[in-house]
Amino acid sequence: MGTFFRVCLALLACWLGYGPARAETRVALVIGNGAYANKAVLPNPTNDAEDVAAALRRSNFEVILGTNLGQSQMQEVAIRFARAAAKADVAMFYYSGHAMQHNGVNYLMPVDARLDDEADLKRFTRVDDIVSDLQQAKNLRILVLDSCRDNPLAEDLKRSGRTRSGSVGRGLSKMEAPLGTIISFSTQAGRTADDGRGRNSPYTTAFLKHIGEPQEIGEVFRNITSDVYEVSGKEQLPELSLSIVGKFYLNGTLSVTVTPPAAGDPCALAEAHRKAADSIGTATAYEDHVAKFPACAFANLAKAKVEDLKQKTALAPAAAGGTGARGKTSFDGNWEETVTCADAGKTHG
């Protein structure tokens, strides 16, 4: 197969929206912590996590699911996720449960957490560490925290005086998404979110509604944000930070089935070859088409293109000569240069 013909097939693959047959690797860590041992019980994170895991599996994610995890269990699943993300094209972390900020750093709370003083924060999971693990994925990284609820343990720590004044903030601290990353909180930084009264939280309800849609991923998260804002009576506005270049789809907009050309049909690939020639746009490309597919539907059109391009090439020097250094398109009586040449035989200089 010639080089030009291989280029034709590659270009056709791009136009049709498919490429080499390599499955995109997607991994997700989904955690729902609700059964807290120290008075901070939440009713729906387990449901949130199980429903989100099912939705992501439908979008071809390999899911690591954990519910009601203690400190050591959260460490274990985080290690598994870090290893999986290093080999993935797309990685997502989804957390529903209690979290808090301390000195501008966000922490996720295991169900066996105690918070007697600042030292106990070492038992929590730092969100910055999760973001670092996400960055190993090649193409797209997504961090979702449905965790800005009122946190009784954080409030107890604030009131106890065993932490510096102002070090425990309300809600979560704002985070800017690194390149290639989407970060979504269930509400704005520094604010708390509603638990909801159904099976899922308001944020997770919106997430489940939109995550399977065949839309660009930025649009998916904008729709989630809009839904939560409207359903909450404009009281809860999710925090959204996107830093992505290009368009990403978890569920593609186009599914193409390619039918192999019929055996013995000499014109089966003529249209693909013609489109490739159009994209290159040279007389040589069209001549190659005529040579390969002389009896097919586009041969005469290709011949006409060859003649047209050759005529344009022949006229190009004359057209170029009509424009002077001053941008004139015809001779205006003023010479830019005067060149004197010696006579050569019967030819006058």
Short mmCIF file of C-alpha atoms in Angstrom, two decimals:
data_model
loop_
_atom_site.label_atom_id
_atom_site.label_comp_id
_atom_site.label_asym_id
_atom_site.label_seq_id
_atom_site.Cartn_x
_atom_site.Cartn_y
_atom_site.Cartn_z
CA MET A 1 0.00 0.00 0.00
CA GLY A 2 1.48 3.38 -1.04
CA THR A 3 2.21 6.19 1.40
CA PHE A 4 -0.42 8.44 -0.14
CA PHE A 5 -3.07 5.73 0.14
CA ARG A 6 -2.24 5.18 3.82
CA VAL A 7 -2.63 8.93 4.39
CA CYS A 8 -6.05 8.73 2.71
CA LEU A 9 -7.25 6.03 5.08
CA ALA A 10 -5.94 7.89 8.12
CA LEU A 11 -7.71 11.08 7.07
CA LEU A 12 -10.94 9.18 6.49
CA ALA A 13 -10.71 7.72 9.98
CA CYS A 14 -10.41 11.23 11.43
CA TRP A 15 -13.39 12.49 9.43
CA LEU A 16 -15.60 9.61 10.56
CA GLY A 17 -14.64 10.05 14.20
CA TYR A 18 -12.74 6.83 14.84
CA GLY A 19 -9.06 6.07 15.08
CA PRO A 20 -6.85 3.10 15.89
CA ALA A 21 -8.69 0.33 17.70
CA ARG A 22 -7.40 1.05 21.21
CA ALA A 23 -9.87 1.20 24.07
CA GLU A 24 -9.61 4.26 26.29
CA THR A 25 -8.74 3.28 29.86
CA ARG A 26 -10.98 4.91 32.48
CA VAL A 27 -10.70 4.44 36.23
CA ALA A 28 -12.65 5.92 39.12
CA LEU A 29 -12.44 5.82 42.91
CA VAL A 30 -15.89 6.34 44.45
CA ILE A 31 -16.24 6.72 48.23
CA GLY A 32 -19.37 7.23 50.31
CA ASN A 33 -18.87 7.81 54.05
CA GLY A 34 -22.00 8.24 56.16
CA ALA A 35 -21.88 5.93 59.21
CA TYR A 36 -19.58 8.10 61.33
CA ALA A 37 -18.81 6.79 64.81
CA ASN A 38 -18.70 10.20 66.48
CA LYS A 39 -22.15 11.84 66.06
CA ALA A 40 -21.68 13.06 62.49
CA VAL A 41 -23.89 10.45 60.77
CA LEU A 42 -25.10 11.24 57.24
CA PRO A 43 -28.06 9.41 55.65
CA ASN A 44 -27.26 9.29 51.94
CA PRO A 45 -23.51 9.02 51.09
CA THR A 46 -23.68 5.21 50.80
CA ASN A 47 -26.55 5.51 48.30
CA ASP A 48 -24.69 8.30 46.50
CA ALA A 49 -21.55 6.21 46.11
CA GLU A 50 -23.33 3.04 44.96
CA ASP A 51 -25.44 4.92 42.40
CA VAL A 52 -22.49 6.92 41.06
CA ALA A 53 -20.39 3.74 40.75
CA ALA A 54 -23.16 2.11 38.68
CA ALA A 55 -23.45 5.18 36.43
CA LEU A 56 -19.70 5.32 35.82
CA ARG A 57 -19.56 1.62 34.97
CA ARG A 58 -22.16 2.30 32.29
CA SER A 59 -19.72 4.87 30.91
CA ASN A 60 -16.95 2.25 30.74
CA PHE A 61 -15.11 3.13 33.94
CA GLU A 62 -13.31 0.54 36.01
CA VAL A 63 -14.63 1.52 39.45
CA ILE A 64 -13.05 1.10 42.88
CA LEU A 65 -15.97 1.49 45.28
CA GLY A 66 -15.70 2.05 49.03
CA THR A 67 -18.44 2.82 51.56
CA ASN A 68 -18.12 3.74 55.22
CA LEU A 69 -14.34 3.48 55.19
CA GLY A 70 -12.12 3.94 58.22
CA GLN A 71 -8.68 5.52 58.11
CA SER A 72 -6.72 2.42 57.05
CA GLN A 73 -9.34 1.45 54.45
CA MET A 74 -9.24 4.92 52.88
CA GLN A 75 -5.47 4.65 52.64
CA GLU A 76 -5.74 1.26 50.94
CA VAL A 77 -8.23 2.33 48.27
CA ALA A 78 -6.21 5.51 47.65
CA ILE A 79 -3.13 3.40 46.98
CA ARG A 80 -5.06 1.16 44.58
CA PHE A 81 -6.41 4.21 42.80
CA ALA A 82 -2.98 5.86 42.47
CA ARG A 83 -1.64 2.74 40.75
CA ALA A 84 -4.64 2.51 38.43
CA ALA A 85 -4.56 6.23 37.54
CA ALA A 86 -0.92 5.93 36.45
CA LYS A 87 -2.06 3.62 33.61
CA ALA A 88 -5.30 5.40 32.72
CA ASP A 89 -6.37 7.87 30.06
CA VAL A 90 -9.20 9.24 32.23
CA ALA A 91 -9.33 9.22 36.04
CA MET A 92 -12.14 10.37 38.35
CA PHE A 93 -12.42 10.67 42.12
CA TYR A 94 -15.90 11.00 43.63
CA TYR A 95 -16.47 11.50 47.35
CA SER A 96 -19.70 11.85 49.31
CA GLY A 97 -19.35 12.37 53.06
CA HIS A 98 -17.88 14.72 55.63
CA ALA A 99 -14.90 16.91 54.83
CA MET A 100 -13.39 20.10 56.25
CA GLN A 101 -10.76 22.73 55.66
CA HIS A 102 -7.97 23.66 58.04
CA ASN A 103 -5.51 26.45 57.27
CA GLY A 104 -6.73 26.42 53.66
CA VAL A 105 -6.13 22.67 53.19
CA ASN A 106 -9.09 20.38 52.47
CA TYR A 107 -9.45 17.03 54.25
CA LEU A 108 -11.78 14.04 53.77
CA MET A 109 -13.01 12.35 56.94
CA PRO A 110 -12.93 8.56 57.52
CA VAL A 111 -15.86 7.14 59.50
CA ASP A 112 -13.68 6.32 62.53
CA ALA A 113 -12.31 9.86 62.72
CA ARG A 114 -11.76 11.71 65.97
CA LEU A 115 -10.93 15.37 66.11
CA ASP A 116 -9.70 16.21 69.56
CA ASP A 117 -7.05 18.60 68.24
CA GLU A 118 -5.14 19.52 65.09
CA ALA A 119 -2.91 16.43 65.34
CA ASP A 120 -5.92 14.21 64.53
CA LEU A 121 -5.99 15.69 61.02
CA LYS A 122 -3.13 13.32 60.20
CA ARG A 123 -5.77 10.56 60.25
CA PHE A 124 -7.72 12.30 57.46
CA THR A 125 -7.16 12.12 53.68
CA ARG A 126 -5.70 15.28 52.15
CA VAL A 127 -7.52 16.31 48.98
CA ASP A 128 -4.23 17.65 47.59
CA ASP A 129 -2.87 14.09 47.66
CA ILE A 130 -5.85 12.86 45.65
CA VAL A 131 -5.30 15.62 43.09
CA SER A 132 -1.66 14.54 42.76
CA ASP A 133 -2.76 10.96 42.07
CA LEU A 134 -5.25 12.16 39.47
CA GLN A 135 -2.53 14.03 37.58
CA GLN A 136 -0.98 10.73 36.53
CA ALA A 137 -3.84 10.06 34.09
CA LYS A 138 -2.89 10.91 30.52
CA ASN A 139 -5.86 12.89 29.19
CA LEU A 140 -8.57 13.93 31.63
CA ARG A 141 -8.80 14.14 35.44
CA ILE A 142 -11.97 14.82 37.41
CA LEU A 143 -12.36 15.54 41.12
CA VAL A 144 -15.90 15.65 42.57
CA LEU A 145 -16.55 16.42 46.25
CA ASP A 146 -20.14 16.19 47.48
CA SER A 147 -18.96 16.98 50.98
CA CYS A 148 -19.61 20.56 52.00
CA ARG A 149 -22.14 19.62 54.68
CA ASP A 150 -22.23 20.94 58.22
CA ASN A 151 -19.49 19.09 60.09
CA PRO A 152 -20.12 18.77 63.85
CA LEU A 153 -16.57 17.57 64.55
CA ALA A 154 -15.05 20.62 62.88
CA GLU A 155 -17.41 22.86 64.83
CA ASP A 156 -16.45 21.11 68.09
CA LEU A 157 -12.78 21.66 67.32
CA LYS A 158 -13.39 25.35 66.66
CA ARG A 159 -15.26 25.80 69.92
CA SER A 160 -12.76 23.79 71.98
CA GLY A 161 -9.98 26.35 71.59
CA ARG A 162 -7.54 23.54 70.73
CA THR A 163 -6.82 25.09 67.35
CA ARG A 164 -5.69 28.51 66.23
CA SER A 165 -8.41 31.10 65.69
CA GLY A 166 -9.74 31.07 62.12
CA SER A 167 -7.79 27.94 61.10
CA VAL A 168 -10.99 25.90 60.70
CA GLY A 169 -13.06 27.45 57.93
CA ARG A 170 -16.66 26.89 56.91
CA GLY A 171 -17.19 24.43 54.06
CA LEU A 172 -14.19 23.73 51.84
CA SER A 173 -11.31 25.87 50.68
CA LYS A 174 -11.34 26.97 47.04
CA MET A 175 -9.19 24.90 44.68
CA GLU A 176 -8.04 25.81 41.17
CA ALA A 177 -8.00 22.97 38.67
CA PRO A 178 -4.56 22.08 37.26
CA LEU A 179 -4.26 21.77 33.49
CA GLY A 180 -6.35 18.93 32.11
CA THR A 181 -8.52 18.78 35.23
CA ILE A 182 -12.11 19.44 36.31
CA ILE A 183 -12.86 20.16 39.97
CA SER A 184 -16.48 20.28 41.13
CA PHE A 185 -17.72 20.91 44.69
CA SER A 186 -21.36 20.46 45.67
CA THR A 187 -21.50 24.13 46.68
CA GLN A 188 -19.30 27.21 46.65
CA ALA A 189 -16.09 27.27 48.65
CA GLY A 190 -16.66 28.49 52.19
CA ARG A 191 -20.33 27.47 52.21
CA THR A 192 -22.26 24.37 53.24
CA ALA A 193 -24.59 22.20 51.16
CA ASP A 194 -27.97 20.59 51.76
CA ASP A 195 -28.08 16.86 52.58
CA GLY A 196 -31.37 16.42 50.75
CA ARG A 197 -34.35 14.34 51.76
CA GLY A 198 -34.38 11.62 49.12
CA ARG A 199 -32.14 8.69 48.30
CA ASN A 200 -29.38 11.00 47.07
CA SER A 201 -28.09 14.46 47.88
CA PRO A 202 -29.20 17.28 45.55
CA TYR A 203 -25.74 17.40 43.95
CA THR A 204 -25.53 13.65 43.36
CA THR A 205 -29.07 13.64 41.97
CA ALA A 206 -27.99 16.17 39.33
CA PHE A 207 -24.74 14.29 38.69
CA LEU A 208 -26.61 11.04 38.03
CA LYS A 209 -29.02 12.85 35.71
CA HIS A 210 -26.32 14.29 33.45
CA ILE A 211 -23.15 12.18 33.65
CA GLY A 212 -24.39 9.65 31.07
CA GLU A 213 -25.40 12.24 28.48
CA PRO A 214 -23.55 12.35 25.12
CA GLN A 215 -22.30 15.89 25.66
CA GLU A 216 -18.88 17.46 26.00
CA ILE A 217 -17.65 16.95 29.58
CA GLY A 218 -17.47 20.67 30.37
CA GLU A 219 -21.10 21.05 29.31
CA VAL A 220 -22.06 18.05 31.46
CA PHE A 221 -20.67 19.70 34.59
CA ARG A 222 -22.20 23.07 33.74
CA ASN A 223 -25.58 21.33 33.47
CA ILE A 224 -25.03 19.68 36.87
CA THR A 225 -24.21 23.08 38.37
CA SER A 226 -27.29 24.68 36.81
CA ASP A 227 -29.60 21.90 38.00
CA VAL A 228 -28.45 22.12 41.63
CA TYR A 229 -28.80 25.91 41.59
CA GLU A 230 -32.34 25.80 40.23
CA VAL A 231 -33.59 22.90 42.37
CA SER A 232 -32.25 24.56 45.54
CA GLY A 233 -34.19 27.73 44.82
CA LYS A 234 -30.91 29.43 43.89
CA GLU A 235 -29.53 28.82 47.37
CA GLN A 236 -26.83 26.25 46.50
CA LEU A 237 -24.41 26.97 43.66
CA PRO A 238 -21.79 24.26 43.04
CA GLU A 239 -18.17 25.38 42.73
CA LEU A 240 -16.75 24.48 39.33
CA SER A 241 -13.20 24.91 38.06
CA LEU A 242 -12.28 23.65 34.59
CA SER A 243 -8.85 23.73 33.02
CA ILE A 244 -9.16 21.58 29.92
CA VAL A 245 -7.96 22.10 26.36
CA GLY A 246 -10.03 20.50 23.63
CA LYS A 247 -13.27 18.58 23.91
CA PHE A 248 -13.79 15.37 25.87
CA TYR A 249 -16.76 13.01 25.80
CA LEU A 250 -17.44 10.26 28.30
CA ASN A 251 -20.29 9.14 26.05
CA GLY A 252 -19.61 9.96 22.41
CA THR A 253 -21.93 11.87 20.12
CA LEU A 254 -21.40 9.58 17.15
CA SER A 255 -21.22 5.83 16.73
CA VAL A 256 -19.86 4.72 13.34
CA THR A 257 -20.11 1.23 11.89
CA VAL A 258 -17.67 0.70 9.03
CA THR A 259 -18.74 -1.84 6.43
CA PRO A 260 -15.83 -3.51 4.61
CA PRO A 261 -15.80 -2.86 0.83
CA ALA A 262 -17.38 -5.54 -1.32
CA ALA A 263 -14.86 -8.01 -2.73
CA GLY A 264 -13.85 -7.15 -6.26
CA ASP A 265 -15.36 -3.66 -6.25
CA PRO A 266 -12.63 -1.41 -7.76
CA CYS A 267 -14.41 1.80 -6.67
CA ALA A 268 -15.08 0.83 -3.05
CA LEU A 269 -12.40 3.19 -1.70
CA ALA A 270 -12.64 5.85 -4.40
CA GLU A 271 -14.66 8.32 -2.29
CA ALA A 272 -12.25 8.09 0.63
CA HIS A 273 -9.31 8.62 -1.70
CA ARG A 274 -11.03 11.61 -3.35
CA LYS A 275 -11.66 13.25 0.06
CA ALA A 276 -8.01 12.79 0.93
CA ALA A 277 -7.01 14.37 -2.38
CA ASP A 278 -9.35 17.30 -1.65
CA SER A 279 -7.68 17.84 1.73
CA ILE A 280 -4.22 17.89 0.10
CA GLY A 281 -5.41 19.97 -2.83
CA THR A 282 -2.49 19.53 -5.25
CA ALA A 283 -2.49 18.51 -8.90
CA THR A 284 -0.31 15.52 -7.99
CA ALA A 285 -2.92 14.28 -5.50
CA TYR A 286 -5.70 14.45 -8.09
CA GLU A 287 -3.51 12.80 -10.76
CA ASP A 288 -2.88 9.98 -8.30
CA HIS A 289 -6.64 9.57 -7.88
CA VAL A 290 -7.18 9.38 -11.65
CA ALA A 291 -4.40 6.80 -11.94
CA LYS A 292 -5.83 4.58 -9.18
CA PHE A 293 -9.54 4.97 -9.98
CA PRO A 294 -9.78 5.84 -13.71
CA ALA A 295 -13.26 4.34 -14.20
CA CYS A 296 -14.88 5.53 -10.96
CA ALA A 297 -17.35 8.33 -10.30
CA PHE A 298 -14.87 10.99 -9.25
CA ALA A 299 -12.28 10.48 -12.01
CA ASN A 300 -13.63 13.21 -14.33
CA LEU A 301 -13.92 15.65 -11.44
CA ALA A 302 -10.32 14.91 -10.48
CA LYS A 303 -9.18 15.51 -14.08
CA ALA A 304 -10.96 18.89 -14.07
CA LYS A 305 -9.24 19.77 -10.80
CA VAL A 306 -5.85 18.91 -12.33
CA GLU A 307 -6.47 21.20 -15.33
CA ASP A 308 -7.71 24.01 -13.11
CA LEU A 309 -4.69 23.81 -10.80
CA LYS A 310 -2.26 23.71 -13.73
CA GLN A 311 -3.85 26.82 -15.26
CA LYS A 312 -3.60 28.64 -11.94
CA THR A 313 0.05 27.64 -11.65
CA ALA A 314 0.79 28.92 -15.16
CA LEU A 315 -0.85 32.28 -14.41
CA ALA A 316 0.73 32.67 -10.98
CA PRO A 317 4.07 34.28 -12.13
CA ALA A 318 2.21 36.89 -14.18
CA ALA A 319 -0.12 37.66 -11.31
CA ALA A 320 2.79 37.91 -8.90
CA GLY A 321 4.60 40.29 -11.26
CA GLY A 322 1.64 42.67 -11.28
CA THR A 323 2.20 43.72 -7.68
CA GLY A 324 5.07 46.10 -7.06
CA ALA A 325 6.98 46.89 -3.91
CA ARG A 326 4.51 49.67 -3.18
CA GLY A 327 1.49 47.33 -3.41
CA LYS A 328 0.51 48.56 -6.96
CA THR A 329 -1.46 46.15 -9.11
CA SER A 330 -0.58 47.79 -12.48
CA PHE A 331 2.29 49.89 -13.87
CA ASP A 332 1.87 53.49 -12.72
CA GLY A 333 4.75 55.06 -14.69
CA ASN A 334 7.22 55.01 -11.80
CA TRP A 335 10.15 52.59 -11.89
CA GLU A 336 11.34 51.14 -8.62
CA GLU A 337 14.62 49.88 -10.17
CA THR A 338 16.58 50.62 -13.40
CA VAL A 339 18.74 47.77 -14.70
CA THR A 340 21.09 48.24 -17.68
CA CYS A 341 22.37 45.09 -19.44
CA ALA A 342 24.94 44.70 -22.23
CA ASP A 343 23.77 43.62 -25.70
CA ALA A 344 24.17 39.92 -26.41
CA GLY A 345 24.39 39.23 -30.17
CA LYS A 346 21.19 40.41 -31.82
CA THR A 347 19.45 40.74 -28.47
CA HIS A 348 19.50 44.26 -27.06
CA GLY A 349 20.16 44.62 -23.39
#
